[in-house]
Coordinates of C-alpha atoms in Angstrom, one line a residue:
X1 CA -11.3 11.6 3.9
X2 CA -12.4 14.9 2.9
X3 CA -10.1 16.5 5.6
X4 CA -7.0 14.5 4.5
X5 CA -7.8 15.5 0.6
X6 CA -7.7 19.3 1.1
X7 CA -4.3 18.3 3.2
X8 CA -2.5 16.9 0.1
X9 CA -4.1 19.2 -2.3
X10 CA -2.6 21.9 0.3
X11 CA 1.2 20.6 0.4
X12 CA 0.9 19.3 -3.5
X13 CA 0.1 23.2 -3.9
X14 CA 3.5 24.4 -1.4
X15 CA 5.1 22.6 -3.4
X16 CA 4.2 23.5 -6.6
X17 CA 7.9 25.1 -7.5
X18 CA 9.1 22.4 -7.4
X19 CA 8.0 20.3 -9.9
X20 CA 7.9 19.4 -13.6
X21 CA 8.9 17.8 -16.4
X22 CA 12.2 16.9 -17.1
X23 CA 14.5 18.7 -19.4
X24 CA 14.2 17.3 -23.4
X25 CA 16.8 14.8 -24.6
X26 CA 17.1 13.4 -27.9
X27 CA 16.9 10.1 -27.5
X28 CA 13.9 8.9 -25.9
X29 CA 13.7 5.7 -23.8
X30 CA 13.1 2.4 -25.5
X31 CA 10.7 -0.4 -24.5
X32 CA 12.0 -4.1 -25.5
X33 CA 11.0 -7.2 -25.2
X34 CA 13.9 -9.6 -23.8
X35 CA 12.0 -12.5 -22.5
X36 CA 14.8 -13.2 -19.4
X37 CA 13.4 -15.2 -16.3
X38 CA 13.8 -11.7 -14.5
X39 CA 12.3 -9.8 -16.8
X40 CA 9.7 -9.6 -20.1
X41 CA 10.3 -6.3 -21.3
X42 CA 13.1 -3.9 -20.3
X43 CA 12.7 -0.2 -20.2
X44 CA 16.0 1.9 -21.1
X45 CA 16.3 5.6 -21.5
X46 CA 15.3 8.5 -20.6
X47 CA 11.1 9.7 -20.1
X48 CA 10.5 11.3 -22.8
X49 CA 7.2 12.4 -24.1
X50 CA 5.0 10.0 -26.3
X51 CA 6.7 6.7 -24.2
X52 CA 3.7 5.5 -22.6
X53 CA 2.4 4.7 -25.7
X54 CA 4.7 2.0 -26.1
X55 CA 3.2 0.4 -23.2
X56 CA -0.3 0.1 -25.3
X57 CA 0.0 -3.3 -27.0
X58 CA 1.4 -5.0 -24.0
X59 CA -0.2 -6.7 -20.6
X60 CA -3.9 -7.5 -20.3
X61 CA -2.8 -11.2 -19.3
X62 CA -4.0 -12.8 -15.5
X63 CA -0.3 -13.5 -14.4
X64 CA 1.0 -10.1 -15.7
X65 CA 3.9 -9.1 -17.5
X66 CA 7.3 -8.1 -16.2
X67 CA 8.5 -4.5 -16.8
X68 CA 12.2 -4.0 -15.5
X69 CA 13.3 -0.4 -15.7
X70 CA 16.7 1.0 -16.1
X71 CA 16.2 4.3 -16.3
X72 CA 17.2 7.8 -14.9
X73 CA 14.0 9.6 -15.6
X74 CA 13.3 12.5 -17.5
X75 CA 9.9 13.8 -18.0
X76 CA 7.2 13.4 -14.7
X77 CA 4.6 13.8 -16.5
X78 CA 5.3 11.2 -18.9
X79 CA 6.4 9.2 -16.0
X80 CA 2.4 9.3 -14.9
X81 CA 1.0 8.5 -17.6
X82 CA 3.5 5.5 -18.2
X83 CA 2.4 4.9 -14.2
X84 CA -1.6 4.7 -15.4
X85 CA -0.6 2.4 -18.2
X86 CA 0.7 -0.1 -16.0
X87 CA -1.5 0.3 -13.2
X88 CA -4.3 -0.3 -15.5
X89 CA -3.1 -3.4 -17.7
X90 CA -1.6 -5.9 -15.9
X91 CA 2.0 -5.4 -15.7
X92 CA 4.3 -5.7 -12.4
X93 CA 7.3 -4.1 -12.2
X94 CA 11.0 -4.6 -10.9
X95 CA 14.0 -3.4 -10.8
X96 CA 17.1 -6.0 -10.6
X97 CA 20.7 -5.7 -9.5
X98 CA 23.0 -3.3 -11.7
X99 CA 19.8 -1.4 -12.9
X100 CA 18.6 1.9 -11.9
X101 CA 15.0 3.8 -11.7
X102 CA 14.8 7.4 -10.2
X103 CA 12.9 10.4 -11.0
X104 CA 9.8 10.4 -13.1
X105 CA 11.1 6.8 -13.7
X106 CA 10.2 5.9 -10.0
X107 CA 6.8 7.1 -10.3
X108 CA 6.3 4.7 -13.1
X109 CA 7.2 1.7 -11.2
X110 CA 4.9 2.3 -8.5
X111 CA 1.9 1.3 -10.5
X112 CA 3.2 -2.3 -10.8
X113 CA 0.4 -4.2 -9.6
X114 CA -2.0 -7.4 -11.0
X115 CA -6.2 -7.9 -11.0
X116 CA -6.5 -11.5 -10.0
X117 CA -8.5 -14.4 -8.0
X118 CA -12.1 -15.3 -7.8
X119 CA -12.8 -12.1 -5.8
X120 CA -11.2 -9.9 -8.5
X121 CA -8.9 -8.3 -6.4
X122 CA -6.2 -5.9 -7.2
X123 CA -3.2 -6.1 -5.3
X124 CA 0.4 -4.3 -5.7
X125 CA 3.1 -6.2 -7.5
X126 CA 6.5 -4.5 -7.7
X127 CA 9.7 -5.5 -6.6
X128 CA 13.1 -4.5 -6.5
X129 CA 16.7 -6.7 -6.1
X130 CA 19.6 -5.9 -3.9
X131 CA 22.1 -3.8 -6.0
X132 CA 19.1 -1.5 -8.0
X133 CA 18.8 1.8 -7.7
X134 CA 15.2 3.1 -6.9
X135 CA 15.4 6.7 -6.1
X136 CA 12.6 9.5 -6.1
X137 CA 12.8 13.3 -5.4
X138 CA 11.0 16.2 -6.7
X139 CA 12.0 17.7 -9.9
X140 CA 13.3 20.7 -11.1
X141 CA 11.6 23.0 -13.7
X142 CA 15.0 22.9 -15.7
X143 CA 15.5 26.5 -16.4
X144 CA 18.8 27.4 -17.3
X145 CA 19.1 30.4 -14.2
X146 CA 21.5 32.2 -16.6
X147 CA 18.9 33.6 -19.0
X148 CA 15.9 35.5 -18.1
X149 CA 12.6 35.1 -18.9
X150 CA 9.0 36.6 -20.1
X151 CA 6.3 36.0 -18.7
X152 CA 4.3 34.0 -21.0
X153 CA 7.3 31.7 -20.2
X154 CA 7.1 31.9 -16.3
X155 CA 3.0 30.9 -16.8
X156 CA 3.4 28.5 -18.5
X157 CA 6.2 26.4 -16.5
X158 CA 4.2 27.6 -13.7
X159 CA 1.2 25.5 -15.6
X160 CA 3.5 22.7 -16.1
X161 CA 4.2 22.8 -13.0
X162 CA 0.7 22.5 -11.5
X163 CA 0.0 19.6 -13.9
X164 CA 2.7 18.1 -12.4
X165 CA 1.9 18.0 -8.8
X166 CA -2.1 17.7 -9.1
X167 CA -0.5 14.3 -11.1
X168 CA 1.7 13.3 -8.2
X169 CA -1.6 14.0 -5.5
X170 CA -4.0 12.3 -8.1
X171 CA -1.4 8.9 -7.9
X172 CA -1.4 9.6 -3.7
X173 CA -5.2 9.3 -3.7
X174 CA -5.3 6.5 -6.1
X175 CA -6.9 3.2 -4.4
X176 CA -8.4 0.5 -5.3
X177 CA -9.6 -2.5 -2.8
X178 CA -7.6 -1.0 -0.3
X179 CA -4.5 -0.8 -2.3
X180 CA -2.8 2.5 -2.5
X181 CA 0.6 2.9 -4.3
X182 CA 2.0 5.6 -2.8
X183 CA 2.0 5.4 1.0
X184 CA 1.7 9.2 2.7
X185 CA 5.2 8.5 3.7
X186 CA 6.6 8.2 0.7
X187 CA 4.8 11.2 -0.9
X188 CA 5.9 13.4 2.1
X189 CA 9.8 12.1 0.9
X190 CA 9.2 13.3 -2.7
X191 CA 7.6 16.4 -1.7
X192 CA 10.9 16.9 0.7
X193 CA 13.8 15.8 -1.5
X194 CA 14.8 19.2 -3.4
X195 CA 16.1 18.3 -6.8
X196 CA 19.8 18.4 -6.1
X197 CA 19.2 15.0 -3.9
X198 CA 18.1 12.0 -4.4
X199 CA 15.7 10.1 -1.5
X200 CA 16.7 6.3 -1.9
X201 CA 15.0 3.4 -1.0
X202 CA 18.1 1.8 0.3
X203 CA 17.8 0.5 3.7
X204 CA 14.7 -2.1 5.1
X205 CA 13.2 0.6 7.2
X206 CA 12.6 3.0 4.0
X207 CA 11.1 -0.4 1.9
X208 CA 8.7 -0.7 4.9
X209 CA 7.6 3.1 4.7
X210 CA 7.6 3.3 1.2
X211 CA 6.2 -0.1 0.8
X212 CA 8.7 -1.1 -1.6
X213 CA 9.3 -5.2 -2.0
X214 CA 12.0 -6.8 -2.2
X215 CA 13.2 -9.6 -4.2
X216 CA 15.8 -12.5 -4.5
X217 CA 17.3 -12.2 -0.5
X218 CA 17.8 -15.1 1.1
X219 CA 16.4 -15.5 5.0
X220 CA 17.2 -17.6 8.0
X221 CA 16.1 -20.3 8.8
X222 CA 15.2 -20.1 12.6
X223 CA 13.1 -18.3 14.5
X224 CA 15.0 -15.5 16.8
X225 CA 13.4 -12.6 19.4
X226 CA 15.3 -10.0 17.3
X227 CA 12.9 -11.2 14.2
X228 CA 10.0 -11.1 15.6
X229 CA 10.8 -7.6 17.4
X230 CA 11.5 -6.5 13.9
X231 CA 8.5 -7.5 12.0
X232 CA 6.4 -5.9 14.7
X233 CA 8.3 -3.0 14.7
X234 CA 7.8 -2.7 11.1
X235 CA 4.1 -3.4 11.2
X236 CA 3.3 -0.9 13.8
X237 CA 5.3 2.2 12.2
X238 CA 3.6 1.3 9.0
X239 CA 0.4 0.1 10.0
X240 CA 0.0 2.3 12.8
X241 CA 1.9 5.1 12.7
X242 CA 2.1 5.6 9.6
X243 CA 5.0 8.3 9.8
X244 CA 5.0 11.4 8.0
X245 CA 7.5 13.0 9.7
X246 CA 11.1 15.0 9.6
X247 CA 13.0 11.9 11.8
X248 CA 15.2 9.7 10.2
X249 CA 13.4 6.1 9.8
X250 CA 16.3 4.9 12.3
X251 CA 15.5 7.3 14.7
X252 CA 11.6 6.3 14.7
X253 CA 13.2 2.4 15.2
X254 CA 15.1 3.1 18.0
X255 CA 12.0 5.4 20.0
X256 CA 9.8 2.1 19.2
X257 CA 12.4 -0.7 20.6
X258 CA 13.2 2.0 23.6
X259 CA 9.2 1.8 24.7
X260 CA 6.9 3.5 27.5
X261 CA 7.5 1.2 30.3
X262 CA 11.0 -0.6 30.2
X263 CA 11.3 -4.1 30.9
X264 CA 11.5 -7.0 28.1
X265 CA 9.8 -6.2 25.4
X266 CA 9.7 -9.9 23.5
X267 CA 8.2 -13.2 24.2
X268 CA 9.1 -16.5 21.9
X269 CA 7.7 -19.8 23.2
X270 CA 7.1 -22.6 20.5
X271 CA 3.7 -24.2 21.1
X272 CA 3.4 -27.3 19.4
X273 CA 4.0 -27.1 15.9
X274 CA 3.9 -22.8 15.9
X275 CA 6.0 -20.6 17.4
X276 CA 4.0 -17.6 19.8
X277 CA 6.1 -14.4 19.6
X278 CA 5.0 -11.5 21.3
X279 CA 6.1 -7.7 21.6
X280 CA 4.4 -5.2 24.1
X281 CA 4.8 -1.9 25.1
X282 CA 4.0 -0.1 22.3
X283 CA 2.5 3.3 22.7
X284 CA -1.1 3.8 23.7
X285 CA -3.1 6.3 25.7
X286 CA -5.4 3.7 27.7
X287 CA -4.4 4.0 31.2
X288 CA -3.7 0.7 32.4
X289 CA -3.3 -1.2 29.1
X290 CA -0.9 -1.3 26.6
X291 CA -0.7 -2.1 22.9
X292 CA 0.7 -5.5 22.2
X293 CA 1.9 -7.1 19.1
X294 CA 1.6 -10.6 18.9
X295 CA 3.3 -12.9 15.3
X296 CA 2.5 -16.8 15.3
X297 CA 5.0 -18.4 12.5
X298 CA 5.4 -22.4 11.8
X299 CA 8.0 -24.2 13.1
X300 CA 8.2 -26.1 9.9
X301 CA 7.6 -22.8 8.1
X302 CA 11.3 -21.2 8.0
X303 CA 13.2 -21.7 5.2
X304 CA 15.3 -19.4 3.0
X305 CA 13.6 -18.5 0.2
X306 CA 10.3 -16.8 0.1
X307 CA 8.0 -15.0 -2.4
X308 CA 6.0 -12.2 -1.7
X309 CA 3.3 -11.2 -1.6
X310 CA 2.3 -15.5 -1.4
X311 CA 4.6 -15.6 1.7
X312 CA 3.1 -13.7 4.4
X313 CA 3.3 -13.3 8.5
X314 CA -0.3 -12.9 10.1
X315 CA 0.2 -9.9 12.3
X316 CA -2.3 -8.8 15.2
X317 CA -2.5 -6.1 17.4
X318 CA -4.6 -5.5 20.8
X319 CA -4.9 -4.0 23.8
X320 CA -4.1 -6.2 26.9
X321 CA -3.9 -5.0 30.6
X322 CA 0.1 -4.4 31.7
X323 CA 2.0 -6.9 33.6
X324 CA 5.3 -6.6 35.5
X325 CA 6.4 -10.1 34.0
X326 CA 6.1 -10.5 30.6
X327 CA 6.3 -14.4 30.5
X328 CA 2.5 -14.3 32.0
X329 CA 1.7 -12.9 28.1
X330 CA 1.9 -16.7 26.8
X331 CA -1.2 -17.6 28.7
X332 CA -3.3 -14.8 27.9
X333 CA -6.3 -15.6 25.6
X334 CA -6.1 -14.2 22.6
X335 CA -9.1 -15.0 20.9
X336 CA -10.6 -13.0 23.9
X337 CA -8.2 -10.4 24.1
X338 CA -7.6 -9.2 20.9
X339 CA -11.7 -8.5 20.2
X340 CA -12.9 -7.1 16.9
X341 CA -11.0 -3.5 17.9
X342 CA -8.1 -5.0 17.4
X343 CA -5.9 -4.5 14.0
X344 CA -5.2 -7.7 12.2
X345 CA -2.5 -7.4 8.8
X346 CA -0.4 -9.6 6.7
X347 CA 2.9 -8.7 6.4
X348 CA 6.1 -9.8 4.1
X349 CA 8.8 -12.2 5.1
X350 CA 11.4 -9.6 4.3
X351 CA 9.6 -7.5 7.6
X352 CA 11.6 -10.0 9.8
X353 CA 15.1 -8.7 8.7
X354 CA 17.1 -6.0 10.3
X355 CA 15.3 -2.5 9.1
X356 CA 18.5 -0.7 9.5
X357 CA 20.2 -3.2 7.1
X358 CA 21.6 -1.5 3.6
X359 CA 19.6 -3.5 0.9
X360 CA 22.4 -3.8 -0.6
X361 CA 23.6 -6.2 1.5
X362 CA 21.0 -8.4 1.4
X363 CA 22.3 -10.6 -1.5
X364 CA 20.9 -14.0 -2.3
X365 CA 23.0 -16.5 -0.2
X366 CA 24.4 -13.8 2.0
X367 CA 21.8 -11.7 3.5
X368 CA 22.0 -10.5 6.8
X369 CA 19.0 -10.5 9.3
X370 CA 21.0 -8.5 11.9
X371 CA 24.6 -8.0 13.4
X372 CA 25.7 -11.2 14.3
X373 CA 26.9 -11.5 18.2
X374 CA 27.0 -14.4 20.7
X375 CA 23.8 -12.4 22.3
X376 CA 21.2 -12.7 19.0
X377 CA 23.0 -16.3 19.0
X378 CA 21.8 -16.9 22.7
X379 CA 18.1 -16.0 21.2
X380 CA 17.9 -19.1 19.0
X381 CA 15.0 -21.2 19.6
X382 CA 16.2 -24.7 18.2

């Protein structure tokens, strides 16, 4: 812990430069209350300084508020503290189609999350829709580079700018019962994204990284190989891996599905009233054994609609000894198997679709779980 803490502290401080707050606007952003189904209050505007305050007489309730955003950010520092403000009173947060969050706005909707149960356990709650705009990249200090400067000035952007970044590594170490809102992959993407760019969370495999979920997609209703390869995929780069790393998310995809050994890598058999689907060979230094994935789902269980984070997959992975054919997996024991080493996690629905699917096309009542061919149609299991 102490190890990885002087590691952020070290990149937060590379990166320094790069951030601050945004340049001053007039008109500040407004918080109103609109009382849709989607949304209680809506945030529009720019991040100006002072607008977490509006966030004080709101939230504190057990079910939590709804915050949409629409906003293309402004001030990052005010985006923080609008971030501890909903982190601390209740509030989840969305985005819906049509609307935008980026910048210091982004930050702020990371601290969506709720307090509940008889365990008083916090858990993240934000979500966006297919069609938003959720962007994040680190900001510029706004200097106009035709003038010059003294330097009292250059100090004291230089300040800014170390506020700014010990706030973005204070938010990365922020946890609490095991919930963090920024995953390391998603901080290494901020610190990364110079601010002529923007780093969008536009495709599944970025909402798995970033742990960004999604709302109002629709989902099949049968069970397929290709789904159960994908949320297994998806639970191991996350879970596992945990990638902080220069490849494109489709790049770290395709070197999972390709494997260490060749051969099949997915089992579906429906036992009784469940269906059994297993992936193997993913990577693992134990000679003789290989890391297995293994997804049990009920048959009765599909439909099209889901909610997270209600709606979940139970997720387990082990270590079992290879085999040439990968049919003899459905009589291993797994109770035995997959001891108290093994890592056991509860995953989304939405981890089953395709995670090199645009969001955007993931509309309510015409999403699309992969490319359609007669092959995934051959995987069917009726």
């Amino acid at each position: 812990m102490f190890i990885n803490e002087l590691k952020y502290r070290f990149l937060s401080l590379l990166a320094v430069a790069a951030f601050c707050v945004g340049v001053d606007d007039a008109r500040a952003g407004t918080l109103t209350k609109v009382g849709s189904q989607a949304c209680d209050y809506l945030f529009s505007g720019p991040i100006e300084t002072g607008d977490a305050a509006q966030f004080e007489g709101i939230g504190r309730t057990y079910s939590g508020e709804k915050i949409c955003f629409d906003s293309e950010g402004g001030s990052l520092l005010e985006g923080q503290r609008i971030f501890d403000r909903i982190w601390e009173y209740q509030l989840v947060t969305r985005v819906e189609a049509g609307q935008k969050c980026l910048s210091a706005c982004a930050i702020a909707f990371l601290g969506g999350s709720l307090t509940q149960g008889t365990a008083v356990i916090h858990f993240m709650d934000r979500k966006i829709s297919p069609g938003a705009q959720l962007g994040f990249h680190a900001p510029s200090l706004g200097l106009d580079t035709q003038n010059s400067y003294n330097s009292a000035q250059v100090n004291k952007a230089f300040e800014i700018a170390l506020s700014a970044a010990e706030g973005l590594f204070r938010i990365k170490a922020t946890e609490l019962h095991s919930v963090e809102p920024m995953s390391d992959f998603l901080y290494y993407q901020i610190l990364r994204t110079r601010p002529d760019y923007m780093y969008y969370i536009d495709t599944i495999g970025r909402a798995v990284m970033a742990n960004i979920p999604l709302q109002n997609i629709s989902y099949p209703t049968k069970v397929t190989e290709r789904m159960i390869g994908n949320i297994c995929d998806s639970a191991y780069l996350y879970h596992v891996e945990g990638l902080v790393s220069d490849l494109s998310i489709e790049a770290h995809y395709q070197k999972t599905r390709e494997g260490n050994y060749g051969g099949p890598r997915v089992l579906l058999q429906r036992k009784g009233d469940r269906y059994l689907g297993v992936v193997r060979d993913y990577q693992t230094e134990a000679k003789f054994y290989e890391r297995v994935c293994k997804v049990e789902i009920d048959s009765d269980g599909m439909r099209s609609t889901y909610d997270f984070p209600e709606d979940k997959f139970n997720v387990s992975f082990g270590f079992l000894q290879s085999v040439e054919d990968v049919a003899e997996y459905a009589n291993v024991d797994w109770a035995r198997e997959f001891g108290p080493d093994s890592l056991r996690v509860s995953v989304p629905a939405w981890y089953m679709l395709d995670p090199e699917a645009s969001i955007a096309s993931l509309e309510k009542g015409g999403c699309l779980l992969y490319t359609s061919d007669a092959a995934d149609d051959s995987l069917r299991v009726d």
